[in-house]
Short mmCIF file of C-alpha atoms in Angstrom, two decimals:
data_model
loop_
_atom_site.label_atom_id
_atom_site.label_comp_id
_atom_site.label_asym_id
_atom_site.label_seq_id
_atom_site.Cartn_x
_atom_site.Cartn_y
_atom_site.Cartn_z
CA MET A 1 -21.11 57.02 26.14
CA ILE A 2 -17.49 57.16 24.90
CA GLU A 3 -16.72 57.29 21.18
CA ILE A 4 -13.51 55.54 20.20
CA GLU A 5 -12.29 56.58 16.77
CA VAL A 6 -9.35 55.40 14.69
CA LYS A 7 -8.40 57.08 11.39
CA ALA A 8 -5.95 56.22 8.62
CA ARG A 9 -5.06 57.35 5.16
CA VAL A 10 -6.24 55.12 2.26
CA ASP A 11 -4.34 54.91 -1.01
CA ASP A 12 -6.89 53.08 -3.08
CA ALA A 13 -10.42 54.02 -1.94
CA LYS A 14 -12.18 51.63 -4.46
CA LYS A 15 -10.08 48.68 -3.31
CA MET A 16 -10.67 49.55 0.36
CA GLU A 17 -14.40 49.68 -0.24
CA ARG A 18 -14.34 46.21 -1.83
CA THR A 19 -12.25 44.91 1.10
CA ILE A 20 -14.61 46.09 3.85
CA ILE A 21 -17.68 44.94 1.93
CA ALA A 22 -16.05 41.50 1.46
CA LEU A 23 -15.58 41.49 5.27
CA GLY A 24 -19.33 42.04 5.71
CA ALA A 25 -19.74 45.81 5.97
CA THR A 26 -23.22 47.09 5.04
CA PRO A 27 -23.48 50.47 3.25
CA ILE A 28 -25.80 52.82 5.25
CA GLY A 29 -25.60 56.07 3.35
CA ILE A 30 -23.58 58.78 1.69
CA GLN A 31 -23.09 62.33 3.04
CA ALA A 32 -21.63 65.41 1.39
CA GLN A 33 -20.49 67.82 4.12
CA ALA A 34 -18.90 71.27 4.03
CA ASP A 35 -17.76 72.29 7.48
CA THR A 36 -16.57 75.81 8.09
CA TYR A 37 -14.68 76.14 11.38
CA TYR A 38 -14.47 79.40 13.26
CA ASN A 39 -12.06 80.68 15.85
CA ALA A 40 -13.01 83.10 18.63
CA PRO A 41 -11.96 86.68 19.32
CA HIS A 42 -11.48 86.11 23.05
CA ARG A 43 -9.73 82.72 23.22
CA ASN A 44 -7.88 80.48 20.80
CA PHE A 45 -9.84 77.31 20.10
CA GLU A 46 -6.62 75.63 18.92
CA SER A 47 -5.29 75.94 22.49
CA THR A 48 -8.58 75.39 24.33
CA ASP A 49 -9.44 72.30 22.25
CA GLU A 50 -12.86 73.62 21.28
CA ALA A 51 -14.58 73.79 17.92
CA LEU A 52 -17.31 75.99 16.43
CA ARG A 53 -18.59 74.90 13.07
CA ILE A 54 -21.25 75.66 10.47
CA ARG A 55 -22.07 72.40 8.64
CA VAL A 56 -23.87 72.33 5.30
CA GLU A 57 -25.04 68.85 4.45
CA GLY A 58 -27.33 68.59 1.45
CA GLY A 59 -30.12 71.10 2.06
CA ASP A 60 -29.58 71.18 5.84
CA THR A 61 -27.43 73.51 7.90
CA PHE A 62 -26.20 73.03 11.44
CA LEU A 63 -24.39 75.10 14.02
CA THR A 64 -22.19 72.90 16.21
CA TYR A 65 -20.12 73.57 19.26
CA LYS A 66 -17.70 70.95 20.58
CA GLY A 67 -16.16 71.48 23.99
CA PRO A 68 -12.66 70.31 25.04
CA LYS A 69 -12.12 66.56 25.65
CA ILE A 70 -13.45 65.91 29.11
CA ASP A 71 -10.75 63.36 30.08
CA LYS A 72 -7.42 62.09 28.87
CA VAL A 73 -8.54 58.55 28.07
CA SER A 74 -11.32 59.08 25.55
CA LYS A 75 -12.16 61.57 22.86
CA THR A 76 -15.47 62.39 24.67
CA ARG A 77 -16.59 65.99 24.38
CA HIS A 78 -19.66 68.02 25.17
CA GLU A 79 -21.35 68.70 21.90
CA PHE A 80 -24.30 71.00 21.14
CA GLN A 81 -25.83 71.12 17.66
CA THR A 82 -28.85 72.95 16.36
CA VAL A 83 -30.43 73.19 12.91
CA ILE A 84 -30.27 76.66 11.44
CA ASN A 85 -32.02 77.84 8.28
CA ASP A 86 -29.34 79.97 6.70
CA PRO A 87 -25.56 79.32 6.75
CA GLU A 88 -24.76 82.70 5.26
CA ILE A 89 -26.71 84.68 7.83
CA MET A 90 -25.25 82.49 10.60
CA GLY A 91 -21.78 83.33 9.22
CA ASN A 92 -22.74 87.01 9.31
CA ILE A 93 -23.81 86.74 12.94
CA LEU A 94 -20.57 84.95 13.93
CA SER A 95 -18.44 87.52 12.04
CA SER A 96 -20.37 90.43 13.63
CA LEU A 97 -19.61 88.94 17.06
CA GLY A 98 -15.87 88.80 16.19
CA PHE A 99 -15.55 85.12 15.29
CA PHE A 100 -13.61 84.39 12.10
CA PRO A 101 -13.51 81.40 9.72
CA VAL A 102 -10.23 79.51 9.76
CA ALA A 103 -10.82 76.73 7.23
CA THR A 104 -13.51 74.72 5.46
CA VAL A 105 -13.36 70.92 5.45
CA THR A 106 -15.29 69.55 2.47
CA LYS A 107 -15.78 65.85 2.26
CA ARG A 108 -17.84 63.10 0.70
CA ARG A 109 -18.46 60.37 3.28
CA LYS A 110 -19.66 56.84 2.64
CA ASN A 111 -20.88 55.12 5.79
CA TYR A 112 -20.98 51.40 6.65
CA ARG A 113 -21.95 49.29 9.60
CA LEU A 114 -20.02 46.18 10.50
CA GLY A 115 -20.97 44.60 13.83
CA ASP A 116 -20.12 47.21 16.51
CA PHE A 117 -18.09 49.25 14.03
CA PHE A 118 -19.29 52.40 12.30
CA ILE A 119 -16.99 52.84 9.31
CA SER A 120 -16.63 55.87 7.07
CA LEU A 121 -14.77 56.13 3.80
CA ASP A 122 -14.00 59.86 3.37
CA LYS A 123 -12.83 61.68 0.32
CA VAL A 124 -11.58 65.00 1.77
CA ARG A 125 -10.91 67.95 -0.56
CA ASP A 126 -7.19 68.85 -0.62
CA LEU A 127 -6.34 65.93 1.70
CA GLY A 128 -7.31 62.71 -0.09
CA ASN A 129 -8.96 59.46 1.06
CA PHE A 130 -9.32 58.23 4.58
CA ILE A 131 -11.01 55.50 6.58
CA GLU A 132 -12.51 56.18 10.00
CA ILE A 133 -13.62 53.42 12.28
CA GLU A 134 -15.71 54.30 15.29
CA ILE A 135 -17.15 52.31 18.20
CA SER A 136 -19.21 53.43 21.18
CA VAL A 137 -18.61 52.07 24.66
CA LYS A 138 -20.79 52.70 27.72
CA ASP A 139 -17.95 53.39 30.12
CA SER A 140 -14.15 53.24 30.29
CA ARG A 141 -14.07 49.71 31.74
CA ASN A 142 -13.75 47.86 28.41
CA TYR A 143 -12.09 50.80 26.67
CA GLU A 144 -8.66 49.19 26.11
CA GLU A 145 -10.21 46.02 24.81
CA LYS A 146 -12.33 47.95 22.29
CA VAL A 147 -9.44 50.07 21.13
CA GLU A 148 -7.51 46.84 20.59
CA SER A 149 -10.43 45.39 18.54
CA ILE A 150 -10.37 48.40 16.21
CA PHE A 151 -6.57 48.14 15.78
CA LYS A 152 -6.89 44.41 14.98
CA PHE A 153 -9.55 45.17 12.41
CA ILE A 154 -7.51 47.95 10.74
CA GLU A 155 -4.53 45.57 10.46
CA LYS A 156 -6.80 43.16 8.69
CA LEU A 157 -7.30 45.96 6.15
CA GLY A 158 -3.57 46.12 5.54
CA ILE A 159 -2.97 49.23 7.63
CA SER A 160 -0.33 49.30 10.37
CA ARG A 161 -1.50 50.70 13.73
CA ASP A 162 1.50 53.01 13.52
CA ASP A 163 0.00 54.59 10.42
CA THR A 164 -3.21 55.73 12.16
CA ILE A 165 -3.73 59.47 12.43
CA ARG A 166 -4.77 61.33 15.57
CA SER A 167 -5.20 64.75 13.88
CA SER A 168 -8.58 66.03 12.82
CA TYR A 169 -9.19 66.98 9.18
CA LEU A 170 -9.27 70.60 10.30
CA GLU A 171 -5.82 70.28 11.93
CA MET A 172 -4.50 68.54 8.79
CA ILE A 173 -5.82 71.33 6.51
CA LEU A 174 -4.46 74.08 8.79
CA GLU A 175 -1.08 72.27 8.88
CA LYS A 176 -1.03 72.03 5.09
CA ASN A 177 -1.85 75.74 4.52
CA MET B 1 -34.97 102.25 4.88
CA ILE B 2 -35.07 104.04 8.22
CA GLU B 3 -37.44 102.91 10.95
CA ILE B 4 -38.78 105.72 13.12
CA GLU B 5 -40.25 104.44 16.33
CA VAL B 6 -41.98 106.20 19.22
CA LYS B 7 -42.96 104.44 22.41
CA ALA B 8 -45.07 105.42 25.41
CA ARG B 9 -46.51 103.87 28.57
CA VAL B 10 -50.23 103.10 28.45
CA ASP B 11 -52.35 103.16 31.63
CA ASP B 12 -55.52 101.56 30.29
CA ALA B 13 -54.74 99.11 27.47
CA LYS B 14 -58.38 98.24 26.70
CA LYS B 15 -59.31 101.92 26.37
CA MET B 16 -56.26 102.61 24.18
CA GLU B 17 -57.24 99.77 21.91
CA ARG B 18 -60.73 101.13 21.51
CA THR B 19 -59.29 104.61 20.78
CA ILE B 20 -56.94 103.48 18.01
CA ILE B 21 -59.63 101.28 16.44
CA ALA B 22 -62.05 104.22 16.48
CA LEU B 23 -59.34 106.22 14.64
CA GLY B 24 -59.29 103.56 11.92
CA ALA B 25 -56.53 101.10 12.99
CA THR B 26 -56.90 97.59 11.55
CA PRO B 27 -55.79 94.59 13.73
CA ILE B 28 -53.23 92.54 11.84
CA GLY B 29 -52.17 89.95 14.36
CA ILE B 30 -51.07 88.95 17.84
CA GLN B 31 -47.59 87.78 18.81
CA ALA B 32 -46.27 86.23 22.02
CA GLN B 33 -42.54 86.73 22.23
CA ALA B 34 -39.89 85.72 24.79
CA ASP B 35 -36.61 87.42 23.98
CA THR B 36 -33.51 86.39 25.93
CA TYR B 37 -30.70 88.86 25.50
CA TYR B 38 -27.06 87.89 25.87
CA ASN B 39 -23.95 89.85 26.62
CA ALA B 40 -20.47 88.92 25.31
CA PRO B 41 -17.34 87.83 27.14
CA HIS B 42 -15.01 90.07 25.07
CA ARG B 43 -16.98 93.33 24.86
CA ASN B 44 -19.92 94.92 26.65
CA PHE B 45 -22.95 95.15 24.37
CA GLU B 46 -24.36 97.87 26.63
CA SER B 47 -21.42 100.10 25.61
CA THR B 48 -21.09 98.93 22.01
CA ASP B 49 -24.83 99.31 21.37
CA GLU B 50 -25.14 95.75 19.98
CA ALA B 51 -27.68 93.09 20.84
CA LEU B 52 -27.70 89.28 20.65
CA ARG B 53 -30.99 87.63 21.24
CA ILE B 54 -32.77 84.31 21.16
CA ARG B 55 -36.46 84.91 20.36
CA VAL B 56 -39.12 82.28 20.96
CA GLU B 57 -42.37 83.18 19.20
CA GLY B 58 -45.05 80.53 19.17
CA GLY B 59 -43.35 77.37 17.89
CA ASP B 60 -40.57 79.30 16.15
CA THR B 61 -37.14 80.23 17.44
CA PHE B 62 -34.76 82.85 16.03
CA LEU B 63 -31.18 83.93 16.72
CA THR B 64 -30.81 87.64 16.06
CA TYR B 65 -27.82 89.98 16.06
CA LYS B 66 -28.29 93.73 15.92
CA GLY B 67 -25.28 95.95 15.25
CA PRO B 68 -24.80 99.42 16.62
CA LYS B 69 -26.85 102.27 15.15
CA ILE B 70 -25.11 103.26 11.90
CA ASP B 71 -25.72 107.04 12.26
CA LYS B 72 -26.88 109.56 14.80
CA VAL B 73 -30.11 110.55 13.07
CA SER B 74 -31.97 107.29 12.71
CA LYS B 75 -32.29 104.08 14.66
CA THR B 76 -31.09 102.08 11.66
CA ARG B 77 -28.93 99.03 12.44
CA HIS B 78 -27.47 96.07 10.67
CA GLU B 79 -29.58 93.11 11.65
CA PHE B 80 -29.01 89.41 10.97
CA GLN B 81 -31.61 86.82 11.91
CA THR B 82 -31.78 83.07 11.29
CA VAL B 83 -34.34 80.47 12.30
CA ILE B 84 -32.96 77.88 14.70
CA ASN B 85 -34.68 74.69 15.73
CA ASP B 86 -33.83 74.55 19.45
CA PRO B 87 -33.60 77.58 21.78
CA GLU B 88 -32.17 75.52 24.65
CA ILE B 89 -29.33 74.10 22.56
CA MET B 90 -28.65 77.55 21.12
CA GLY B 91 -28.47 78.84 24.66
CA ASN B 92 -26.00 76.07 25.50
CA ILE B 93 -23.81 76.97 22.50
CA LEU B 94 -23.80 80.68 23.48
CA SER B 95 -23.01 79.83 27.12
CA SER B 96 -20.20 77.47 26.08
CA LEU B 97 -18.69 80.27 24.03
CA GLY B 98 -18.72 82.57 27.07
CA PHE B 99 -21.86 84.61 26.30
CA PHE B 100 -24.28 85.02 29.21
CA PRO B 101 -27.98 85.85 29.44
CA VAL B 102 -28.70 89.27 30.98
CA ALA B 103 -32.51 89.37 30.85
CA THR B 104 -35.58 87.95 29.16
CA VAL B 105 -38.22 90.32 27.76
CA THR B 106 -41.59 88.51 27.57
CA LYS B 107 -44.41 90.28 25.85
CA ARG B 108 -47.78 89.86 24.19
CA ARG B 109 -47.97 92.18 21.20
CA LYS B 110 -51.11 93.18 19.29
CA ASN B 111 -50.35 94.70 15.90
CA TYR B 112 -52.36 97.23 13.96
CA ARG B 113 -52.00 99.09 10.67
CA LEU B 114 -53.19 102.71 10.31
CA GLY B 115 -52.13 104.45 7.09
CA ASP B 116 -48.32 104.59 7.21
CA PHE B 117 -48.23 103.67 10.89
CA PHE B 118 -47.46 100.24 12.22
CA ILE B 119 -48.85 100.24 15.79
CA SER B 120 -48.20 97.68 18.53
CA LEU B 121 -49.93 97.42 21.87
CA ASP B 122 -47.52 95.54 24.13
CA LYS B 123 -48.16 93.92 27.44
CA VAL B 124 -44.65 93.41 28.82
CA ARG B 125 -44.07 91.13 31.78
CA ASP B 126 -42.84 93.09 34.85
CA LEU B 127 -43.11 96.41 32.99
CA GLY B 128 -46.75 96.89 32.04
CA ASN B 129 -48.54 98.16 28.97
CA PHE B 130 -47.05 100.23 26.12
CA ILE B 131 -47.87 101.55 22.70
CA GLU B 132 -45.26 101.60 19.95
CA ILE B 133 -45.80 103.48 16.72
CA GLU B 134 -43.44 102.84 13.86
CA ILE B 135 -43.10 104.31 10.41
CA SER B 136 -40.56 103.54 7.65
CA VAL B 137 -38.97 106.25 5.54
CA LYS B 138 -36.79 105.72 2.46
CA ASP B 139 -34.13 108.28 3.40
CA SER B 140 -33.49 111.01 5.97
CA ARG B 141 -34.97 113.81 3.75
CA ASN B 142 -38.49 113.68 5.20
CA TYR B 143 -37.34 112.31 8.55
CA GLU B 144 -38.29 115.33 10.72
CA GLU B 145 -41.69 115.59 9.09
CA LYS B 146 -42.43 111.91 9.76
CA VAL B 147 -41.29 112.13 13.35
CA GLU B 148 -43.63 115.09 13.78
CA SER B 149 -46.51 113.12 12.27
CA ILE B 150 -46.00 110.37 14.90
CA PHE B 151 -45.90 112.90 17.69
CA LYS B 152 -49.06 114.58 16.47
CA PHE B 153 -50.77 111.19 16.33
CA ILE B 154 -49.63 110.19 19.83
CA GLU B 155 -50.97 113.51 21.21
CA LYS B 156 -54.30 112.61 19.60
CA LEU B 157 -54.18 109.50 21.86
CA GLY B 158 -53.88 111.72 24.92
CA ILE B 159 -50.14 111.10 25.42
CA SER B 160 -47.76 114.07 25.75
CA ARG B 161 -44.64 113.93 23.58
CA ASP B 162 -42.63 114.49 26.70
CA ASP B 163 -43.91 111.19 28.06
CA THR B 164 -42.52 109.12 25.21
CA ILE B 165 -39.75 106.65 26.11
CA ARG B 166 -36.47 106.20 24.28
CA SER B 167 -35.29 103.19 26.33
CA SER B 168 -35.74 99.64 25.00
CA TYR B 169 -37.66 97.10 27.04
CA LEU B 170 -34.38 95.36 27.76
CA GLU B 171 -32.88 98.60 29.16
CA MET B 172 -36.06 99.16 31.23
CA ILE B 173 -35.93 95.66 32.70
CA LEU B 174 -32.19 95.95 33.45
CA GLU B 175 -32.82 99.35 35.13
CA LYS B 176 -35.61 97.85 37.23
CA ASN B 177 -33.53 94.86 38.46
#
């Protein structure tokens, strides 16, 4: 499964929400997430394109590892995630092993479903409002076509495809600091 | 709190159990533990006196980090432990980060309480049967006296103090392989 994801900045989040609901998007839930990203003592995750993260979401905590993108076409990565019961102790374990926190991405995410699209309206602390549109494809055969369908949809929302953002929130926060 | 711990090999586990019960030990539970120890890509835990372990005990799984002994007198260490929900995924995360499993210590542990003593009768896979006697002291003032009380007790069990073992099960398994 390949996840195709397009992201763009949103000026007026309320208006954008009304627009996508008018287009038929169904609200499927709200998430509040605080993601603390770590870097490693023995290699630089910025160069290796890996991520190690403790996510706190409501009362739940997760440890997540994301490997480098496995090809140049998609954003597909190996991802391993396990529930942990204590983010502070997990932080202590990582620090003891020499890992160090680089930034925390805190966001409130509203999720919608619209046909094949999984849409998120994100309010990211220190960064502002964003829309993310995601679609899953089985293999790379109809990849181009699906990417095009997302771009067409985002243009319908009044966003130029040239204004879409390839950086992650983590990269944007690190760049800002 | 300082944990004083003395360990010795046991030839006849059944007989030893009868002996400690006759001396007044109360059974307080049985544990089945499989501990997989990892080493690090950026430093050698054997040299640094650290440990990183995934413990599976019944239906529960833990990630534990133990720091080096903090002084030369006691076996006191910083220890951080969190419950995790999936040992296999945790293993995948550690492997992805460059950590590698060095050995698994699998044991069945019967616990007893006898006065200040916490006693375990361990049946360790590939190693055999052992008794561990542990006592906690508040500070190092009465340390020597408490160590002596354990040695006196172990002699009562028919074990010479020269036959006690300072190695951990992990070290014994690594030595054997």
